[in-house]
XYZ file of C-alpha atoms in Angstrom:
578
model
C 4.071 -65.187 4.817
C 7.769 -65.950 4.760
C 9.354 -68.138 7.387
C 11.198 -66.292 10.166
C 14.956 -66.205 10.379
C 15.893 -67.395 13.841
C 19.019 -68.596 15.654
C 19.956 -70.706 12.670
C 20.534 -67.614 10.560
C 22.615 -66.064 13.326
C 24.689 -69.217 13.552
C 25.084 -69.042 9.790
C 26.442 -65.539 10.230
C 29.046 -66.766 12.753
C 30.011 -69.724 10.563
C 30.229 -67.372 7.545
C 32.685 -65.118 9.387
C 34.867 -68.091 10.357
C 34.472 -70.171 7.212
C 34.060 -68.099 4.025
C 32.947 -71.120 1.994
C 30.198 -72.066 4.435
C 27.842 -69.155 3.653
C 27.492 -69.832 -0.098
C 26.705 -73.476 0.552
C 23.970 -72.639 3.078
C 22.462 -69.896 0.934
C 22.287 -71.901 -2.267
C 20.529 -74.809 -0.486
C 17.626 -72.570 0.554
C 14.596 -72.598 -1.732
C 13.508 -69.229 -0.332
C 15.020 -65.981 -1.552
C 17.687 -64.751 0.848
C 19.734 -61.560 0.960
C 22.282 -60.391 3.495
C 22.904 -56.697 4.237
C 25.849 -55.250 6.087
C 25.438 -52.613 8.815
C 25.341 -49.841 6.182
C 22.416 -51.479 4.356
C 24.495 -52.702 1.395
C 23.825 -56.099 -0.143
C 26.606 -58.527 0.803
C 25.203 -61.622 -0.849
C 22.054 -63.086 -2.408
C 21.142 -66.640 -3.313
C 19.842 -68.134 -6.541
C 16.200 -67.963 -5.366
C 16.551 -64.201 -4.868
C 18.023 -63.785 -8.349
C 15.037 -65.594 -9.872
C 12.404 -63.731 -7.849
C 13.949 -60.301 -8.551
C 15.070 -61.063 -12.118
C 18.498 -59.677 -11.258
C 21.933 -61.354 -11.408
C 23.704 -61.468 -8.065
C 26.678 -59.574 -9.496
C 24.462 -56.516 -10.168
C 23.114 -56.529 -6.608
C 26.237 -57.060 -4.510
C 27.472 -53.782 -3.026
C 24.252 -51.896 -3.880
C 22.106 -50.221 -1.253
C 19.259 -52.685 -0.594
C 16.603 -49.999 0.018
C 17.553 -47.712 -2.873
C 17.868 -50.575 -5.340
C 14.783 -52.603 -4.449
C 12.244 -51.007 -2.099
C 9.361 -49.193 -3.830
C 5.841 -48.023 -3.103
C 2.747 -49.634 -4.705
C 2.895 -47.101 -7.541
C 6.606 -47.627 -8.153
C 7.741 -44.448 -6.402
C 10.665 -44.317 -4.019
C 9.981 -44.551 -0.291
C 11.819 -42.221 2.121
C 14.492 -44.094 4.025
C 13.069 -43.054 7.367
C 9.830 -44.865 6.454
C 11.448 -48.209 5.643
C 10.743 -50.801 8.372
C 13.627 -52.980 7.198
C 16.160 -50.157 7.651
C 14.605 -49.352 11.014
C 15.143 -52.963 12.078
C 18.732 -52.813 10.801
C 19.438 -49.651 12.779
C 17.880 -51.077 15.946
C 19.430 -54.496 15.546
C 16.037 -56.214 15.925
C 13.951 -58.726 13.973
C 11.107 -57.509 11.767
C 8.464 -58.729 9.321
C 6.634 -57.167 6.390
C 3.629 -58.054 4.239
C 3.089 -57.161 0.585
C 5.986 -54.740 0.178
C 7.033 -53.969 -3.366
C 10.526 -54.772 -4.671
C 11.708 -53.499 -8.056
C 12.541 -56.322 -10.476
C 15.276 -56.115 -13.052
C 12.682 -55.920 -15.855
C 11.141 -52.784 -14.324
C 8.136 -54.558 -12.867
C 7.207 -54.766 -9.218
C 7.276 -57.930 -7.148
C 4.892 -58.033 -4.159
C 6.837 -59.755 -1.375
C 6.429 -60.807 2.207
C 9.662 -60.736 4.176
C 11.233 -61.568 7.497
C 14.539 -60.208 8.766
C 16.818 -61.113 11.658
C 20.019 -59.443 12.819
C 23.390 -61.138 12.308
C 26.037 -60.842 14.981
C 29.576 -62.074 15.501
C 30.558 -62.468 19.182
C 27.924 -59.878 20.061
C 29.010 -57.353 17.432
C 26.404 -56.459 14.780
C 27.359 -57.626 11.298
C 24.151 -56.840 9.402
C 20.808 -58.504 8.776
C 19.572 -61.564 6.888
C 16.335 -61.140 4.914
C 14.127 -63.974 3.672
C 11.437 -62.907 1.196
C 8.799 -64.739 -0.808
C 6.416 -63.817 -3.617
C 3.241 -62.513 -1.961
C 1.310 -63.164 -5.185
C 1.508 -66.935 -4.697
C -1.704 -68.586 -3.538
C -5.300 -68.454 -4.779
C -6.107 -65.758 -7.323
C -8.946 -64.438 -5.145
C -6.544 -63.906 -2.234
C -4.050 -62.142 -4.479
C -6.760 -59.872 -5.858
C -8.009 -59.009 -2.378
C -4.485 -58.212 -1.186
C -3.852 -55.994 -4.191
C -7.191 -54.217 -3.694
C -6.390 -53.577 -0.022
C -2.923 -52.316 -0.917
C -4.326 -50.006 -3.610
C -6.983 -48.681 -1.231
C -4.428 -48.085 1.496
C -2.089 -46.342 -0.929
C -4.907 -44.115 -2.222
C -5.970 -43.248 1.321
C -2.417 -42.376 2.328
C -2.019 -40.246 -0.806
C -5.271 -38.388 -0.116
C -4.260 -37.797 3.493
C -0.884 -36.414 2.411
C -2.520 -34.075 -0.099
C -5.062 -32.784 2.404
C -2.319 -32.304 4.977
C -0.276 -30.324 2.459
C -3.225 -28.046 1.628
C -3.874 -27.517 5.331
C -0.215 -26.668 6.008
C -0.071 -24.227 3.101
C -3.264 -22.506 4.241
C -1.954 -22.211 7.792
C 1.540 -21.031 6.863
C 0.455 -18.503 4.241
C -2.087 -17.064 6.649
C 0.755 -16.044 8.965
C 2.149 -13.336 6.683
C 0.941 -10.456 4.534
C 4.315 -10.029 2.839
C 4.153 -11.338 -0.750
C 7.833 -12.332 -1.025
C 7.747 -14.222 2.261
C 4.475 -15.953 1.342
C 5.874 -17.185 -1.986
C 9.142 -18.351 -0.402
C 7.157 -20.397 2.114
C 4.974 -21.795 -0.669
C 8.001 -23.064 -2.620
C 9.481 -24.742 0.454
C 6.180 -26.545 1.109
C 5.635 -27.767 -2.465
C 9.197 -28.871 -3.259
C 10.064 -31.726 -2.942
C 6.849 -33.025 -1.330
C 4.690 -32.547 -4.416
C 7.003 -31.457 -7.217
C 10.652 -31.226 -8.269
C 10.362 -27.584 -9.375
C 7.931 -24.732 -8.722
C 7.636 -21.356 -10.482
C 5.355 -18.432 -9.629
C 4.396 -15.760 -12.170
C 2.485 -12.628 -11.122
C 0.442 -10.267 -13.259
C 1.714 -6.738 -12.679
C -0.994 -5.325 -14.961
C -3.056 -6.662 -17.867
C 0.043 -6.997 -20.069
C 3.071 -7.408 -17.790
C 4.021 -10.755 -16.235
C 6.883 -11.144 -13.755
C 8.372 -14.452 -12.647
C 8.935 -13.738 -8.976
C 9.996 -17.120 -7.555
C 11.567 -20.372 -8.715
C 12.189 -23.200 -6.254
C 14.292 -26.207 -7.212
C 15.259 -29.572 -5.717
C 15.575 -29.698 -1.919
C 13.530 -26.502 -1.663
C 16.345 -24.204 -2.800
C 15.353 -20.763 -4.059
C 16.851 -20.276 -7.511
C 17.942 -16.842 -8.709
C 19.134 -17.474 -12.254
C 18.955 -14.174 -14.059
C 17.265 -15.620 -17.148
C 14.526 -17.287 -15.082
C 13.401 -14.410 -12.871
C 12.063 -10.960 -13.617
C 9.858 -9.548 -16.327
C 8.717 -12.127 -18.890
C 8.130 -11.454 -22.607
C 4.756 -10.302 -23.871
C 1.858 -12.733 -24.269
C 0.464 -13.776 -27.623
C -2.989 -13.235 -29.102
C -3.662 -16.533 -30.858
C -2.976 -20.170 -30.064
C -2.389 -19.359 -26.407
C -0.037 -21.645 -24.495
C -1.226 -23.282 -21.236
C 0.525 -20.594 -19.166
C -1.120 -17.803 -21.169
C -4.560 -19.409 -20.982
C -4.258 -19.719 -17.208
C -3.102 -16.114 -16.831
C -6.150 -14.988 -18.835
C -8.538 -16.801 -16.504
C -8.508 -20.275 -18.035
C -8.814 -23.629 -16.278
C -5.824 -25.419 -14.687
C -3.764 -27.405 -17.204
C -2.093 -30.810 -16.866
C 0.289 -31.855 -19.625
C 3.037 -34.328 -20.308
C 6.580 -33.697 -21.513
C 7.083 -29.986 -22.167
C 8.763 -28.208 -25.007
C 7.048 -30.149 -27.827
C 4.929 -27.361 -29.292
C 4.398 -27.791 -33.025
C 3.005 -24.363 -33.921
C 4.457 -20.896 -33.508
C 4.821 -19.757 -29.896
C 4.520 -16.304 -28.418
C 7.640 -14.867 -26.747
C 6.154 -15.670 -23.332
C 5.327 -19.258 -24.304
C 8.764 -19.766 -25.873
C 10.531 -18.476 -22.770
C 8.436 -20.696 -20.517
C 9.105 -23.724 -22.743
C 12.846 -23.061 -22.522
C 12.592 -23.025 -18.726
C 10.703 -26.336 -18.681
C 13.185 -27.991 -21.016
C 16.149 -26.737 -18.971
C 14.825 -28.362 -15.786
C 13.989 -31.618 -17.600
C 10.209 -31.428 -17.157
C 8.311 -34.625 -17.968
C 5.002 -33.650 -16.353
C 3.730 -30.096 -15.781
C 0.835 -28.559 -13.856
C -0.115 -24.912 -14.409
C -2.906 -23.422 -12.292
C -4.232 -19.887 -11.781
C -3.541 -17.988 -8.571
C -6.895 -16.823 -7.278
C -10.427 -17.349 -8.604
C -10.902 -17.209 -12.368
C -12.467 -13.735 -12.311
C -9.634 -12.355 -10.227
C -6.460 -14.115 -11.385
C -3.296 -12.585 -9.903
C -0.832 -14.953 -11.567
C 0.024 -18.598 -12.230
C 1.703 -21.441 -10.355
C 3.656 -23.996 -12.404
C 4.768 -27.303 -10.866
C 7.198 -29.660 -12.588
C 8.110 -33.309 -12.152
C 11.145 -34.762 -13.858
C 10.617 -38.516 -13.302
C 8.732 -40.081 -16.248
C 7.584 -42.917 -13.988
C 5.824 -40.523 -11.605
C 3.735 -37.996 -13.574
C 1.059 -35.738 -12.156
C -2.486 -37.092 -12.231
C -6.012 -35.709 -12.011
C -5.887 -35.826 -8.214
C -2.760 -33.659 -8.220
C -4.467 -31.219 -10.583
C -7.430 -30.832 -8.237
C -5.240 -30.323 -5.159
C -2.878 -27.848 -6.834
C -5.831 -25.958 -8.296
C -7.193 -25.527 -4.764
C -3.765 -24.403 -3.544
C -3.579 -21.861 -6.390
C -6.914 -20.323 -5.419
C -5.789 -19.983 -1.798
C -2.409 -18.517 -2.723
C -4.094 -16.020 -5.040
C -6.219 -14.730 -2.178
C -3.114 -14.348 -0.002
C -1.323 -12.391 -2.743
C -4.371 -10.179 -3.302
C -4.589 -9.477 0.421
C -0.863 -8.764 0.561
C -1.150 -6.274 -2.299
C -4.064 -4.528 -0.601
C -2.052 -4.471 2.611
C 0.918 -2.961 0.799
C -1.198 -0.174 -0.689
C -2.858 0.549 2.661
C 0.470 0.543 4.410
C 2.029 2.969 1.924
C -0.879 5.381 2.388
C -0.760 4.922 6.157
C 2.969 5.643 6.333
C 2.597 8.738 4.168
C -0.242 9.971 6.362
C 1.714 9.316 9.557
C 4.838 11.081 8.305
C 2.835 14.079 7.115
C 1.416 14.440 10.624
C 4.941 14.761 12.036
C 6.083 18.389 12.029
C 9.467 19.400 10.561
C 12.180 19.955 13.157
C 13.620 23.372 13.986
C 17.376 23.914 14.265
C 17.675 26.445 17.095
C 21.070 28.151 17.079
C 23.940 25.728 17.477
C 21.748 22.937 18.834
C 21.053 20.013 16.539
C 17.877 17.920 16.324
C 17.200 14.663 14.496
C 14.213 12.333 14.477
C 13.099 9.014 13.044
C 9.747 7.321 12.592
C 9.667 3.591 11.815
C 6.252 1.938 11.247
C 5.451 -1.443 12.717
C 6.726 -4.272 10.459
C 3.329 -5.983 10.278
C 0.979 -3.041 10.716
C -1.276 -2.061 7.821
C -2.600 1.076 9.513
C -1.082 4.168 11.050
C -0.170 4.112 14.716
C -0.206 6.636 17.516
C 3.543 7.300 17.944
C 4.708 10.863 17.359
C 7.426 13.385 18.115
C 7.531 17.161 18.050
C 9.970 20.016 18.710
C 9.238 23.742 18.573
C 10.529 26.997 20.019
C 8.398 28.709 22.658
C 7.752 32.429 22.919
C 10.018 32.726 25.994
C 12.952 31.328 23.978
C 12.893 27.799 25.436
C 12.921 24.741 23.159
C 10.009 22.307 23.674
C 10.569 18.592 23.026
C 7.723 16.068 22.858
C 7.550 12.327 22.375
C 4.222 10.503 22.677
C 2.249 7.330 22.046
C -1.542 7.124 21.810
C -3.053 3.752 22.750
C -3.991 1.782 19.619
C -2.673 1.061 16.132
C -5.382 2.281 13.804
C -6.844 5.385 12.230
C -8.509 6.295 15.523
C -5.115 6.317 17.231
C -3.685 8.437 14.420
C -6.541 10.922 14.678
C -6.085 11.076 18.441
C -2.359 11.617 17.987
C -3.051 14.562 15.667
C -5.485 16.043 18.212
C -3.024 15.750 21.102
C -0.269 17.130 18.915
C -2.193 20.310 18.155
C -3.660 20.820 21.627
C -0.327 20.333 23.383
C 1.374 22.833 21.074
C -1.333 25.397 21.822
C -1.145 24.905 25.581
C 2.644 25.043 25.646
C 2.772 28.195 23.524
C -0.040 30.032 25.250
C 1.191 29.594 28.822
C 4.798 29.943 29.928
C 4.466 27.274 32.587
C 6.432 24.223 33.759
C 5.862 21.021 31.731
C 4.005 19.291 34.573
C 1.384 22.057 34.746
C 0.833 21.998 30.994
C 0.392 18.215 30.919
C -2.006 18.429 33.885
C -4.136 20.868 31.891
C -3.976 18.575 28.858
C -5.076 15.634 31.012
C -8.023 17.639 32.381
C -9.151 18.561 28.862
C -8.671 15.079 27.423
C -12.262 13.762 27.711
C -13.827 16.978 26.423
C -11.782 17.838 23.357
C -10.223 14.602 22.062
C -11.201 11.028 21.233
C -8.125 9.722 23.056
C -8.815 7.490 26.051
C -5.212 6.939 27.119
C -1.779 8.069 25.989
C 1.778 8.449 27.213
C 4.166 11.297 26.529
C 7.200 13.255 27.675
C 7.108 17.061 27.538
C 10.473 18.758 28.103
C 11.817 22.315 28.038
C 15.451 23.066 27.207
C 16.073 26.379 28.988
C 19.019 28.748 28.797
C 20.715 31.222 26.471
C 21.713 30.034 23.019
C 25.336 29.676 24.098
C 24.483 27.872 27.346
C 24.484 26.778 30.023
C 21.286 24.758 29.569
C 18.832 23.090 31.897
C 16.340 20.356 31.012
C 12.975 20.509 32.796
C 10.585 17.695 31.989
C 7.604 15.603 32.995
C 6.611 12.102 31.897
C 3.034 10.850 31.640
C 3.704 7.127 31.931
C 6.299 7.200 29.149
C 9.753 5.539 29.030
C 12.352 7.870 30.586
C 14.647 10.103 28.485
C 18.248 8.931 28.070
C 21.042 11.458 28.620
C 24.519 10.807 27.154
C 27.420 12.985 28.285
C 30.784 13.560 26.566
C 32.505 11.924 29.539
C 30.953 8.537 28.614
C 28.054 8.656 31.063
C 24.605 7.354 30.086
C 21.671 7.522 32.470
C 17.904 7.437 32.309
C 16.103 10.489 33.694
C 13.458 8.841 35.830
C 12.664 11.626 38.302
C 9.878 13.053 36.143
C 7.698 9.934 36.021
C 3.934 10.390 36.525
C 0.621 8.768 35.594
C -0.226 8.323 31.939
C -2.826 10.590 30.343
C -6.372 9.452 31.022
C -5.533 7.699 34.321
C -5.494 10.530 36.883
C -8.284 8.832 38.825
C -9.526 12.143 40.237
C -6.293 13.058 42.008
C -5.605 16.700 42.750
C -1.847 16.212 42.804
C 0.525 17.860 40.356
C 2.897 16.188 37.977
C 6.611 16.341 38.809
C 8.863 18.960 37.173
C 12.465 17.913 37.876
C 15.369 19.843 36.356
C 18.821 18.614 35.372
C 21.807 20.461 33.849
C 22.660 19.541 30.253
C 26.442 19.509 29.795
C 27.889 20.972 26.567
C 28.296 18.235 23.930
C 25.697 16.005 25.578
C 22.987 14.086 23.691
C 19.385 13.577 24.816
C 17.235 10.755 23.407
C 13.427 10.647 23.623
C 11.793 7.514 22.213
C 8.619 5.420 22.224
C 8.330 1.968 23.771
C 8.741 0.155 20.441
C 12.478 0.864 20.706
C 12.868 -0.983 24.020
C 10.051 -3.548 24.028
C 10.474 -6.718 21.948
C 8.214 -9.791 22.360
C 9.929 -12.430 24.466
C 12.159 -9.898 26.256
C 11.491 -7.785 29.346
C 11.644 -3.990 29.580
C 14.842 -3.913 31.653
C 16.649 -5.876 28.957
C 15.444 -3.442 26.301
C 16.481 -0.392 28.306
C 19.905 -1.913 28.936
C 20.367 -2.655 25.229
C 19.423 0.906 24.227
C 21.785 2.365 26.831
C 24.729 0.269 25.607
C 24.076 0.956 21.927
C 23.564 4.683 22.418
C 26.671 5.019 24.568
C 28.761 3.257 21.908
C 27.429 5.735 19.322
C 27.567 8.870 21.460
C 30.462 10.417 19.499
C 28.939 9.686 16.083
C 27.084 12.388 14.108
C 23.514 12.719 15.340
C 21.963 11.351 12.130
C 24.270 8.333 12.255
C 23.400 7.715 15.903
C 19.673 7.649 15.099
C 20.129 5.300 12.139
C 22.374 2.902 14.025
C 20.204 2.765 17.143
C 17.323 1.574 14.949
C 19.541 -0.792 12.954
C 20.759 -2.505 16.134
C 17.253 -3.400 17.238
C 16.821 -7.185 17.579
C 14.361 -8.842 15.174
C 10.801 -9.416 16.290
C 9.631 -5.868 16.971
C 5.868 -5.499 16.433
C 5.382 -1.820 17.297
C 5.912 1.580 15.745
C 9.010 3.499 16.834
C 9.445 7.247 17.166
C 12.841 8.674 18.122
C 13.802 12.297 18.844
C 17.437 13.253 19.507
C 18.931 16.543 20.693
C 22.657 17.332 20.676
C 24.059 20.383 22.417
C 27.114 22.156 21.054
C 30.478 21.234 22.480
C 32.386 23.894 24.453
């Protein structure tokens, strides 16, 4: 172990500041290697012993960053600055010691050193740090061998821990999304620069088509060079390249410097080789995404430092990552297909809107961002036999096929009840609630049933009832916006044996006014309360009240804050202006 640097070194620092010639004389008399860093970590001076130990002339070291120039890991790789104990001591202004660190010699070899550092001050102001270091390989050969074995074991253990941590993080992060693009973007940010300098992902679109869907470069940046992304050329049939073998279900491939193929290459192989050459690849890993019998694509990782190639351990870890990523992509594709079918089914269950006279109707349905199945949100509008216009908005509890089936049942039953009996909305919904257990699979639901009454030229009256649903929003041409809360009642399925009747309030609808019916997904966002959502909808709708009805619907949805996890149904009615 090196001797500590105590008050004598600090006094040397003060003498050096006052007498420029004093420092060189002190330094050169020391038989131990000595270096002085300033407060920025740059080498101010080194003595002859340091030159000999590091095989570097002093002139090549002065002004260089001590850590970047000298400090290395046992395998020769660079160490992050935030993991350097010497820099930590410099930043804190405290003394520190280290055993068996590796310093890079001028001949490219590594010197195992023990070191001791003490801060230098001048009248209490920090001036830097003085570092004494000695060759840790001095001493009996058995001791040196034991130290090297311990260092190698520790390095291998740390490397294994880092790899296992990376696999765990990737598994956890990818499991949080079923969106392929988002999953691959997260994958690139996790792999670069922790494991590689570049990462590329190629997906099989069918048995013949390959698309490069993601390229991540240094510092985790997503790269969108036109010639790197998109559909790749066709694969070959003979002499398959590593990428082609992997895409056809072959084993993971580890190879050295790319772009040295001697035989003819297929268009796909040639394009991939051009990519590897352009990024300066010196070591390349290519692994399949998914199990061999169900390969969905390939992951290619690139390192550009010849002194730090991939090894067999990297190949095993990346192969495991590829299998996990392939399963995520396969699940995401299944989710996408299910979601497309679910959305088509949901939209087909929503009836087309009438356009009664000079009134205008518009509606929107927006599926949940992360839902793979249909939900229970729906809207409806239809003319009744007495000339009134019926408006419905509803939400069946659940987000699955059962909820969708229940929504379709309620939809049909409510239409029949409303058409068959010219009765107030509250009476009709009471009858629907009574019939619920006998003729539907729905356990609970919310809805608003409204009647717009009056001649086609007005005046009009809105009569409505709400079964536990968010209140309608009425916008007037005078710039008024208020929620119609007088019609609130219990949700469907929760009457609890009461013999009471649902409310049937009535309110005049001014010419030029707009009425909005909506489901709770429009006003409920995780992390925010209902009052905040209602206030946001009121402000947005009021600001859009004079826009065309279609524009109002589009913009109300567009101004939703991110984070919504529910379906949204929206039904809008606009009455003609005077």
